[in-house]
């Protein structure tokens, strides 16, 4: 069964089209990344999925029901993009309160352990560091053992170490057969943690596939050099190259493997000057994908 | 829902400002006024109550009104802003349950003001009431906070967290002063006296003044308070829905 189905879903805020004609189904049990730059419409789509935002057009089903019904029955848990914890309660109190709202929650100690909060359980939830607070918000999201877990840019406030352990917790939860949808603007996070990546830009889906397919389409870096008036034929056949752009005397290659591309480039015998290698500029890659469509 | 009510009440008691402003302040002012004005053995115009008893009800009302307003108004605005209400919205807890619990919690949180001022009156000012009068006063003053809890909910749903605090305080002091909680209504100028007559704060304290005077409160007190509760309650529910169900 589909965990999530969007059919022709749009949302406008006055003249701003936050989401435009989204058609999407997500299988139960999969882990899916919604990847896109800021303003792409990720949070708006998630808001509609959770019944917090009403679509201007189209229909959304969550496990075959309306979002409101799915939420009411406790089948959904979510970590919203921004949100602070309510003052005056300890970590244990707040998690145990939320847990008690669901019909069939996880055991409290298990939630705390999975979110890495066992040692912080007695601390006041409003007096934690950014990364710790995100863990509490994760614990709240999974407390009811929801079949669908939605995470909107969950690692935004975290350092590298916290990120790593966060995704570890997420994968552990996913391993129990639940469906997970998370939004991110890092290709890396999508690549490492999802079975499927849906790339959105300007309210539309611009690419949809496995992480490898997406990486190949987007490229993970660019190689740029001055080519002058030398011939450009064959550049697109170099290893890793997914796109070639010539702007005046400058050639820019999008590549999944900058190292391999650069080595092969020198082997062609071309005179390469002003070589510049950069990691993927996602913003740019997304925009080129938008134009391609 | 009961669990949510428990959580709301528990976390409010951990808020020192709440405890200070709704319990300590009314008690201190009660003791102050009772010592300044309570020496004369007269009664307060028209009520037949001695000053110490009259002031007990005034300050209990003052504290209760403040508790009911502040536990809804500024907090609700803050919780809307912080995303906590949205987090609750995506749990099986229904929006009507959230607002119902908020209102009941704020009414319950108004009770300690009445109780601590009452205790101060008994222990230090030799105020004496029968158990039935205590029971009646506390029960009626519990119910009587409903319009203030609704007013606070309305403010908290309409304005942002920055404005909610001053707006709540203006409502709080306006209602307290004009309602005759600081000075007996009889001492106010005639026009203000008419205004006071229709204010929920005056009728709210009126419930208490009647009970401690050994009377059943007049039906008009109940009606005025119920009227305010219905009007403010309807507005509050409308505003709350608008504030939480996003476009
Ligand atoms: N409540 C709102 N009112 C007006 N515009 C909004 C609102 N929410 C989102 N938008 C606009 O919709 C677009 C998509 O935003 P959002 O869904 O938050 O993107 P993302 O989460 O991918 O960064 C943006 O242009 C944003 O400014
Ligand atoms: Mg967002």
mmCIF file of C-alpha atoms in Angstrom, chain A:
data_model
loop_
_atom_site.group_PDB
_atom_site.id
_atom_site.type_symbol
_atom_site.label_atom_id
_atom_site.label_comp_id
_atom_site.label_asym_id
_atom_site.label_seq_id
_atom_site.Cartn_x
_atom_site.Cartn_y
_atom_site.Cartn_z
ATOM 1 C CA UNK A 1 0.000 0.000 0.000
ATOM 2 C CA UNK A 2 1.051 3.589 -0.519
ATOM 3 C CA UNK A 3 1.965 5.339 2.673
ATOM 4 C CA UNK A 4 1.599 8.705 0.991
ATOM 5 C CA UNK A 5 -0.171 9.808 -2.178
ATOM 6 C CA UNK A 6 -0.242 13.375 -3.488
ATOM 7 C CA UNK A 7 -2.512 13.919 -6.486
ATOM 8 C CA UNK A 8 -2.254 17.235 -8.306
ATOM 9 C CA UNK A 9 -1.491 19.101 -5.095
ATOM 10 C CA UNK A 10 -0.855 22.849 -5.260
ATOM 11 C CA UNK A 11 -0.551 25.550 -2.681
ATOM 12 C CA UNK A 12 -0.398 29.284 -3.338
ATOM 13 C CA UNK A 13 0.174 32.091 -0.893
ATOM 14 C CA UNK A 14 -1.217 35.033 -2.795
ATOM 15 C CA UNK A 15 1.037 35.345 -5.833
ATOM 16 C CA UNK A 16 3.628 32.901 -4.456
ATOM 17 C CA UNK A 17 3.202 29.387 -5.773
ATOM 18 C CA UNK A 18 4.798 27.392 -2.992
ATOM 19 C CA UNK A 19 3.837 23.996 -4.444
ATOM 20 C CA UNK A 20 2.678 23.431 -8.014
ATOM 21 C CA UNK A 21 0.932 20.281 -9.166
ATOM 22 C CA UNK A 22 2.688 17.727 -6.999
ATOM 23 C CA UNK A 23 2.000 14.100 -7.961
ATOM 24 C CA UNK A 24 3.766 11.633 -5.776
ATOM 25 C CA UNK A 25 3.368 8.243 -4.190
ATOM 26 C CA UNK A 26 5.573 6.781 -1.526
ATOM 27 C CA UNK A 27 5.599 3.084 -0.662
ATOM 28 C CA UNK A 28 5.074 1.975 2.889
ATOM 29 C CA UNK A 29 8.363 0.979 4.487
ATOM 30 C CA UNK A 30 10.609 3.167 2.361
ATOM 31 C CA UNK A 31 12.865 5.992 3.450
ATOM 32 C CA UNK A 32 12.518 8.938 1.130
ATOM 33 C CA UNK A 33 14.387 12.238 1.024
ATOM 34 C CA UNK A 34 12.768 15.414 -0.189
ATOM 35 C CA UNK A 35 15.774 17.331 -1.435
ATOM 36 C CA UNK A 36 15.668 20.929 -2.522
ATOM 37 C CA UNK A 37 17.034 24.424 -1.907
ATOM 38 C CA UNK A 38 15.387 26.877 0.465
ATOM 39 C CA UNK A 39 12.003 28.005 -0.736
ATOM 40 C CA UNK A 40 11.509 24.885 -2.869
ATOM 41 C CA UNK A 41 8.242 24.036 -1.135
ATOM 42 C CA UNK A 42 9.442 21.207 1.108
ATOM 43 C CA UNK A 43 7.962 22.539 4.333
ATOM 44 C CA UNK A 44 4.732 23.506 2.624
ATOM 45 C CA UNK A 45 4.374 19.971 1.226
ATOM 46 C CA UNK A 46 5.072 18.515 4.654
ATOM 47 C CA UNK A 47 2.597 20.913 6.264
ATOM 48 C CA UNK A 48 -0.089 19.713 3.870
ATOM 49 C CA UNK A 49 0.840 16.096 4.485
ATOM 50 C CA UNK A 50 0.287 16.646 8.210
ATOM 51 C CA UNK A 51 -2.964 18.564 7.815
ATOM 52 C CA UNK A 52 -1.413 21.793 9.101
ATOM 53 C CA UNK A 53 -1.729 23.552 5.757
ATOM 54 C CA UNK A 54 -4.753 23.222 3.482
ATOM 55 C CA UNK A 55 -3.903 22.594 -0.176
ATOM 56 C CA UNK A 56 -5.258 25.124 -2.673
ATOM 57 C CA UNK A 57 -5.939 22.215 -5.036
ATOM 58 C CA UNK A 58 -5.488 18.475 -5.196
ATOM 59 C CA UNK A 59 -5.760 15.641 -2.760
ATOM 60 C CA UNK A 60 -3.484 13.998 -0.226
ATOM 61 C CA UNK A 61 -3.904 10.522 1.241
ATOM 62 C CA UNK A 62 -1.948 9.062 4.112
ATOM 63 C CA UNK A 63 -2.353 5.283 4.360
ATOM 64 C CA UNK A 64 -5.496 5.739 2.281
ATOM 65 C CA UNK A 65 -7.086 8.323 4.592
ATOM 66 C CA UNK A 66 -7.084 12.086 4.839
ATOM 67 C CA UNK A 67 -4.135 13.636 6.697
ATOM 68 C CA UNK A 68 -6.462 14.695 9.522
ATOM 69 C CA UNK A 69 -7.688 11.150 10.028
ATOM 70 C CA UNK A 70 -4.179 9.725 9.918
ATOM 71 C CA UNK A 71 -3.027 12.237 12.532
ATOM 72 C CA UNK A 72 -6.066 11.649 14.722
ATOM 73 C CA UNK A 73 -5.431 7.910 14.684
ATOM 74 C CA UNK A 74 -1.825 8.376 15.708
ATOM 75 C CA UNK A 75 -0.296 6.975 12.532
ATOM 76 C CA UNK A 76 1.942 9.980 11.956
ATOM 77 C CA UNK A 77 4.761 11.552 13.928
ATOM 78 C CA UNK A 78 6.757 14.561 12.863
ATOM 79 C CA UNK A 79 9.607 16.842 13.622
ATOM 80 C CA UNK A 80 8.690 20.224 12.172
ATOM 81 C CA UNK A 81 11.302 22.553 10.762
ATOM 82 C CA UNK A 82 11.337 25.032 13.574
ATOM 83 C CA UNK A 83 9.959 24.667 16.971
ATOM 84 C CA UNK A 84 11.173 24.998 20.491
ATOM 85 C CA UNK A 85 10.138 22.904 23.417
ATOM 86 C CA UNK A 86 7.569 23.985 25.923
ATOM 87 C CA UNK A 87 9.069 25.456 29.101
ATOM 88 C CA UNK A 88 8.804 23.885 32.526
ATOM 89 C CA UNK A 89 9.019 20.161 31.829
ATOM 90 C CA UNK A 90 11.822 17.629 32.020
ATOM 91 C CA UNK A 91 12.794 15.551 29.008
ATOM 92 C CA UNK A 92 11.150 12.515 30.550
ATOM 93 C CA UNK A 93 7.943 14.400 31.314
ATOM 94 C CA UNK A 94 7.548 15.864 27.876
ATOM 95 C CA UNK A 95 8.275 12.594 26.069
ATOM 96 C CA UNK A 96 6.035 10.631 28.381
ATOM 97 C CA UNK A 97 3.214 13.150 27.914
ATOM 98 C CA UNK A 98 3.339 12.977 24.108
ATOM 99 C CA UNK A 99 3.697 9.221 24.205
ATOM 100 C CA UNK A 100 0.544 8.968 26.293
ATOM 101 C CA UNK A 101 -1.477 10.668 23.552
ATOM 102 C CA UNK A 102 -0.972 7.773 21.137
ATOM 103 C CA UNK A 103 -2.942 4.527 21.113
ATOM 104 C CA UNK A 104 0.026 2.184 20.784
ATOM 105 C CA UNK A 105 3.251 3.955 21.753
ATOM 106 C CA UNK A 106 6.789 2.673 22.232
ATOM 107 C CA UNK A 107 7.963 1.976 25.781
ATOM 108 C CA UNK A 108 9.335 5.175 27.328
ATOM 109 C CA UNK A 109 12.801 3.810 28.051
ATOM 110 C CA UNK A 110 13.076 2.536 24.503
ATOM 111 C CA UNK A 111 12.236 5.972 23.084
ATOM 112 C CA UNK A 112 14.795 7.656 25.321
ATOM 113 C CA UNK A 113 17.448 5.122 24.409
ATOM 114 C CA UNK A 114 16.775 5.341 20.685
ATOM 115 C CA UNK A 115 16.979 9.130 20.754
ATOM 116 C CA UNK A 116 20.115 9.035 22.919
ATOM 117 C CA UNK A 117 18.403 10.804 25.804
ATOM 118 C CA UNK A 118 18.696 8.291 28.607
ATOM 119 C CA UNK A 119 21.275 10.423 30.416
ATOM 120 C CA UNK A 120 19.353 13.633 29.883
ATOM 121 C CA UNK A 121 15.946 12.332 30.969
ATOM 122 C CA UNK A 122 15.857 14.342 34.190
ATOM 123 C CA UNK A 123 16.996 17.611 32.639
ATOM 124 C CA UNK A 124 14.638 20.464 31.856
ATOM 125 C CA UNK A 125 13.809 20.198 28.163
ATOM 126 C CA UNK A 126 13.931 23.966 27.665
ATOM 127 C CA UNK A 127 17.487 24.200 28.971
ATOM 128 C CA UNK A 128 19.308 21.976 26.493
ATOM 129 C CA UNK A 129 21.788 22.737 23.734
ATOM 130 C CA UNK A 130 20.537 22.974 20.154
ATOM 131 C CA UNK A 131 21.568 19.439 19.240
ATOM 132 C CA UNK A 132 20.141 17.969 22.457
ATOM 133 C CA UNK A 133 16.844 19.769 21.931
ATOM 134 C CA UNK A 134 16.654 18.330 18.417
ATOM 135 C CA UNK A 135 17.027 14.872 19.941
ATOM 136 C CA UNK A 136 14.113 15.568 22.253
ATOM 137 C CA UNK A 137 12.075 16.700 19.272
ATOM 138 C CA UNK A 138 13.022 13.479 17.512
ATOM 139 C CA UNK A 139 11.938 11.515 20.587
ATOM 140 C CA UNK A 140 8.600 13.340 20.519
ATOM 141 C CA UNK A 141 8.187 12.492 16.850
ATOM 142 C CA UNK A 142 8.741 8.755 17.369
ATOM 143 C CA UNK A 143 7.091 8.534 20.801
ATOM 144 C CA UNK A 144 3.797 7.243 19.446
ATOM 145 C CA UNK A 145 5.530 4.589 17.309
ATOM 146 C CA UNK A 146 3.991 6.164 14.207
ATOM 147 C CA UNK A 147 3.926 4.192 10.956
ATOM 148 C CA UNK A 148 4.919 7.359 9.111
ATOM 149 C CA UNK A 149 7.686 9.549 10.453
ATOM 150 C CA UNK A 150 8.198 12.961 8.860
ATOM 151 C CA UNK A 151 11.332 15.023 9.524
ATOM 152 C CA UNK A 152 11.727 18.549 8.179
ATOM 153 C CA UNK A 153 15.419 19.468 8.012
ATOM 154 C CA UNK A 154 16.056 17.675 11.286
ATOM 155 C CA UNK A 155 19.807 18.246 11.495
ATOM 156 C CA UNK A 156 19.778 21.989 10.906
ATOM 157 C CA UNK A 157 21.046 22.927 14.374
ATOM 158 C CA UNK A 158 23.514 20.076 14.782
ATOM 159 C CA UNK A 159 27.263 19.682 14.620
ATOM 160 C CA UNK A 160 28.881 16.868 12.646
ATOM 161 C CA UNK A 161 28.977 14.378 15.517
ATOM 162 C CA UNK A 162 25.308 14.982 16.444
ATOM 163 C CA UNK A 163 24.334 14.597 12.823
ATOM 164 C CA UNK A 164 25.975 11.250 12.591
ATOM 165 C CA UNK A 165 24.293 9.880 15.678
ATOM 166 C CA UNK A 166 20.993 11.427 14.644
ATOM 167 C CA UNK A 167 20.945 9.626 11.308
ATOM 168 C CA UNK A 168 21.954 6.464 13.138
ATOM 169 C CA UNK A 169 18.822 6.771 15.295
ATOM 170 C CA UNK A 170 16.725 7.496 12.241
ATOM 171 C CA UNK A 171 17.978 4.409 10.429
ATOM 172 C CA UNK A 172 17.335 2.293 13.501
ATOM 173 C CA UNK A 173 13.744 3.491 13.499
ATOM 174 C CA UNK A 174 13.445 2.897 9.751
ATOM 175 C CA UNK A 175 14.675 -0.648 10.249
ATOM 176 C CA UNK A 176 11.460 -1.448 12.130
ATOM 177 C CA UNK A 177 9.579 -1.244 8.836
ATOM 178 C CA UNK A 178 8.253 2.278 9.194
ATOM 179 C CA UNK A 179 7.954 4.798 6.398
ATOM 180 C CA UNK A 180 10.145 7.865 6.673
ATOM 181 C CA UNK A 181 10.044 11.088 4.709
ATOM 182 C CA UNK A 182 12.679 13.675 5.460
ATOM 183 C CA UNK A 183 13.421 17.070 3.953
ATOM 184 C CA UNK A 184 16.949 18.298 3.523
ATOM 185 C CA UNK A 185 18.986 20.597 1.371
ATOM 186 C CA UNK A 186 22.129 18.475 1.582
ATOM 187 C CA UNK A 187 22.590 15.968 -1.225
ATOM 188 C CA UNK A 188 24.959 14.083 1.050
ATOM 189 C CA UNK A 189 22.306 13.501 3.713
ATOM 190 C CA UNK A 190 19.817 12.351 1.131
ATOM 191 C CA UNK A 191 22.392 10.076 -0.449
ATOM 192 C CA UNK A 192 23.487 8.427 2.781
ATOM 193 C CA UNK A 193 20.118 7.967 4.420
ATOM 194 C CA UNK A 194 17.412 7.466 1.820
ATOM 195 C CA UNK A 195 16.343 4.677 -0.550
ATOM 196 C CA UNK A 196 14.824 7.243 -2.841
ATOM 197 C CA UNK A 197 15.444 10.935 -3.415
ATOM 198 C CA UNK A 198 12.837 13.326 -4.722
ATOM 199 C CA UNK A 199 14.355 16.604 -5.831
ATOM 200 C CA UNK A 200 12.052 19.605 -5.695
ATOM 201 C CA UNK A 201 12.687 23.140 -6.857
ATOM 202 C CA UNK A 202 10.251 26.025 -7.138
ATOM 203 C CA UNK A 203 7.331 23.891 -6.005
ATOM 204 C CA UNK A 204 7.845 21.130 -8.583
ATOM 205 C CA UNK A 205 9.494 17.715 -8.675
ATOM 206 C CA UNK A 206 12.534 18.032 -10.902
ATOM 207 C CA UNK A 207 14.091 14.617 -10.345
ATOM 208 C CA UNK A 208 13.092 11.409 -8.643
ATOM 209 C CA UNK A 209 15.180 8.279 -8.280
ATOM 210 C CA UNK A 210 17.669 6.319 -6.234
ATOM 211 C CA UNK A 211 20.483 8.318 -4.631
ATOM 212 C CA UNK A 212 22.886 7.067 -7.311
ATOM 213 C CA UNK A 213 20.625 8.184 -10.118
ATOM 214 C CA UNK A 214 20.228 11.594 -8.543
ATOM 215 C CA UNK A 215 23.936 11.995 -7.979
ATOM 216 C CA UNK A 216 24.584 11.112 -11.582
ATOM 217 C CA UNK A 217 22.044 13.670 -12.744
ATOM 218 C CA UNK A 218 23.123 16.440 -10.431
ATOM 219 C CA UNK A 219 26.819 15.719 -10.349
ATOM 220 C CA UNK A 220 28.820 16.029 -7.183
ATOM 221 C CA UNK A 221 31.197 18.699 -8.414
ATOM 222 C CA UNK A 222 32.249 21.013 -11.159
ATOM 223 C CA UNK A 223 35.534 21.289 -13.012
ATOM 224 C CA UNK A 224 36.116 24.617 -14.676
ATOM 225 C CA UNK A 225 39.003 25.783 -16.862
ATOM 226 C CA UNK A 226 39.862 28.170 -19.643
ATOM 227 C CA UNK A 227 39.639 26.320 -22.918
ATOM 228 C CA UNK A 228 40.078 29.254 -25.271
ATOM 229 C CA UNK A 229 39.374 28.272 -28.873
ATOM 230 C CA UNK A 230 40.451 24.630 -28.582
ATOM 231 C CA UNK A 231 37.892 22.021 -29.712
ATOM 232 C CA UNK A 232 35.312 20.995 -27.121
ATOM 233 C CA UNK A 233 34.225 17.714 -28.675
ATOM 234 C CA UNK A 234 34.791 14.723 -26.420
ATOM 235 C CA UNK A 235 34.587 16.617 -23.132
ATOM 236 C CA UNK A 236 31.203 15.051 -22.405
ATOM 237 C CA UNK A 237 32.738 11.587 -22.807
ATOM 238 C CA UNK A 238 35.285 12.090 -20.027
ATOM 239 C CA UNK A 239 34.816 9.833 -16.982
ATOM 240 C CA UNK A 240 32.184 11.120 -14.522
ATOM 241 C CA UNK A 241 31.040 14.012 -16.659
ATOM 242 C CA UNK A 242 27.290 14.550 -16.671
ATOM 243 C CA UNK A 243 27.118 17.950 -18.316
ATOM 244 C CA UNK A 244 29.249 20.350 -20.312
ATOM 245 C CA UNK A 245 28.753 24.071 -20.525
ATOM 246 C CA UNK A 246 30.875 26.465 -22.560
ATOM 247 C CA UNK A 247 30.662 30.126 -21.620
ATOM 248 C CA UNK A 248 32.901 32.155 -23.890
ATOM 249 C CA UNK A 249 36.397 30.796 -23.363
ATOM 250 C CA UNK A 250 35.505 28.948 -20.145
ATOM 251 C CA UNK A 251 34.425 25.313 -20.057
ATOM 252 C CA UNK A 252 32.495 23.997 -17.085
ATOM 253 C CA UNK A 253 32.028 20.270 -16.576
ATOM 254 C CA UNK A 254 29.541 18.843 -14.137
ATOM 255 C CA UNK A 255 30.879 15.564 -12.805
ATOM 256 C CA UNK A 256 30.152 12.789 -10.369
ATOM 257 C CA UNK A 257 33.861 12.274 -9.867
ATOM 258 C CA UNK A 258 36.001 15.409 -10.102
ATOM 259 C CA UNK A 259 39.259 13.491 -9.546
ATOM 260 C CA UNK A 260 38.711 11.079 -12.426
ATOM 261 C CA UNK A 261 37.556 13.874 -14.682
ATOM 262 C CA UNK A 262 40.614 16.018 -14.010
ATOM 263 C CA UNK A 263 43.037 13.145 -14.633
ATOM 264 C CA UNK A 264 41.355 12.261 -17.885
ATOM 265 C CA UNK A 265 41.216 15.909 -18.863
ATOM 266 C CA UNK A 266 45.018 16.239 -18.729
ATOM 267 C CA UNK A 267 45.358 12.992 -20.672
ATOM 268 C CA UNK A 268 43.433 14.500 -23.613
ATOM 269 C CA UNK A 269 46.370 16.727 -24.435
ATOM 270 C CA UNK A 270 44.285 19.900 -24.213
ATOM 271 C CA UNK A 271 46.044 22.945 -22.829
ATOM 272 C CA UNK A 272 44.247 23.416 -19.498
ATOM 273 C CA UNK A 273 44.678 26.746 -17.701
ATOM 274 C CA UNK A 274 42.967 28.350 -14.691
ATOM 275 C CA UNK A 275 41.741 24.954 -13.487
ATOM 276 C CA UNK A 276 39.184 25.195 -10.738
ATOM 277 C CA UNK A 277 37.503 22.231 -9.007
ATOM 278 C CA UNK A 278 34.516 22.721 -6.768
ATOM 279 C CA UNK A 279 32.088 20.541 -4.842
ATOM 280 C CA UNK A 280 28.558 20.458 -6.127
ATOM 281 C CA UNK A 281 26.810 23.761 -5.912
ATOM 282 C CA UNK A 282 23.397 22.317 -5.297
ATOM 283 C CA UNK A 283 21.598 25.533 -5.864
ATOM 284 C CA UNK A 284 23.096 25.736 -9.336
ATOM 285 C CA UNK A 285 22.555 22.052 -10.022
ATOM 286 C CA UNK A 286 18.906 22.322 -9.023
ATOM 287 C CA UNK A 287 18.415 25.298 -11.246
ATOM 288 C CA UNK A 288 19.886 23.500 -14.221
ATOM 289 C CA UNK A 289 17.597 20.556 -13.507
ATOM 290 C CA UNK A 290 14.649 22.935 -13.424
ATOM 291 C CA UNK A 291 15.622 24.288 -16.817
ATOM 292 C CA UNK A 292 16.063 20.821 -18.263
ATOM 293 C CA UNK A 293 12.462 19.962 -17.447
#
